[in-house]
Amino acid sequence: MTLVKGPNGLIVDVAPSVASGLIGGGHVVAVEDSDADAQDYSTDGEETAADQEEQTEQQVEDSDEESPETSTEAQTKPGGNASKQVWYDYALAQGFAEEQLDGLKQNEIRALFDE
């Protein structure tokens, strides 16, 4: 397992293959065991596993509160027979402006992604 430090300062132990992908993508930095032991915690100098778990739970709650646009970006392309509204929402999530989509039919919006 490899220790990595995320942008929020939380140090996590992950599999080496996961760590290399996260580090390569610039999402985390590698941490040595001695760095993890000497980490400066903001409260009384010690952070318990319960504190880390609470932080993780808070991060999950925060991510649930993201805007609809952010959460739909990971959306997969709708099926060809999906409703106009589904295609409209997908197009918005992919960066199209409402002005570009207003007045288009379902098959016209779908055609924007078939090119």
Coordinates of N, CA, C and O in Angstrom, one line a residue, residues 9-11 39-53 55:
G9 N -5.6 17.6 2.3 CA -4.6 17.3 3.3 C -4.8 16.0 3.9 O -4.0 15.6 4.8
L10 N -5.8 15.3 3.6 CA -6.1 13.9 4.1 C -5.1 12.9 3.5 O -5.0 12.9 2.3
I11 N -4.5 12.1 4.4 CA -3.6 11.1 3.9 C -4.3 9.8 3.9 O -4.9 9.4 4.9
Q39 N 2.7 14.8 10.4 CA 1.6 15.7 9.9 C 1.1 16.6 11.0 O 0.9 16.2 12.1
D40 N 1.0 17.9 10.6 CA 0.5 18.9 11.5 C -1.1 18.9 11.5 O -1.6 19.3 10.5
Y41 N -1.7 18.5 12.6 CA -3.1 18.5 12.7 C -3.6 19.7 13.3 O -2.9 20.3 14.2
S42 N -4.7 20.2 13.0 CA -5.2 21.5 13.4 C -5.8 21.5 14.8 O -5.9 22.6 15.4
T43 N -6.1 20.4 15.4 CA -6.7 20.4 16.7 C -5.7 20.3 17.8 O -5.0 21.2 18.1
D44 N -5.6 19.1 18.4 CA -4.7 19.0 19.6 C -3.4 18.2 19.2 O -2.7 17.7 20.1
G45 N -3.1 18.2 18.0 CA -1.9 17.5 17.6 C -2.1 16.1 17.2 O -1.2 15.4 16.7
E46 N -3.2 15.5 17.4 CA -3.5 14.1 17.1 C -4.8 14.0 16.4 O -5.8 14.8 16.7
E47 N -4.9 13.2 15.4 CA -6.1 12.9 14.7 C -6.4 11.4 14.7 O -5.6 10.6 14.4
T48 N -7.6 11.1 15.2 CA -7.9 9.7 15.4 C -8.5 9.2 14.1 O -8.9 9.9 13.2
A49 N -8.6 7.9 14.0 CA -9.3 7.2 12.9 C -10.7 7.7 12.8 O -11.3 7.9 11.7
A50 N -11.4 8.0 13.9 CA -12.8 8.5 13.9 C -12.8 9.8 13.3 O -13.8 10.2 12.6
D51 N -11.8 10.7 13.6 CA -11.8 12.0 13.0 C -11.7 11.9 11.5 O -12.3 12.6 10.7
Q52 N -10.8 11.0 11.0 CA -10.6 10.9 9.6 C -11.9 10.3 8.9 O -12.3 10.8 7.8
E53 N -12.6 9.4 9.6 CA -13.8 8.8 9.1 C -14.9 9.9 9.0 O -15.6 10.0 8.0
Q55 N -14.3 13.1 8.5 CA -13.9 14.0 7.4 C -14.4 13.3 6.1 O -14.9 14.0 5.2

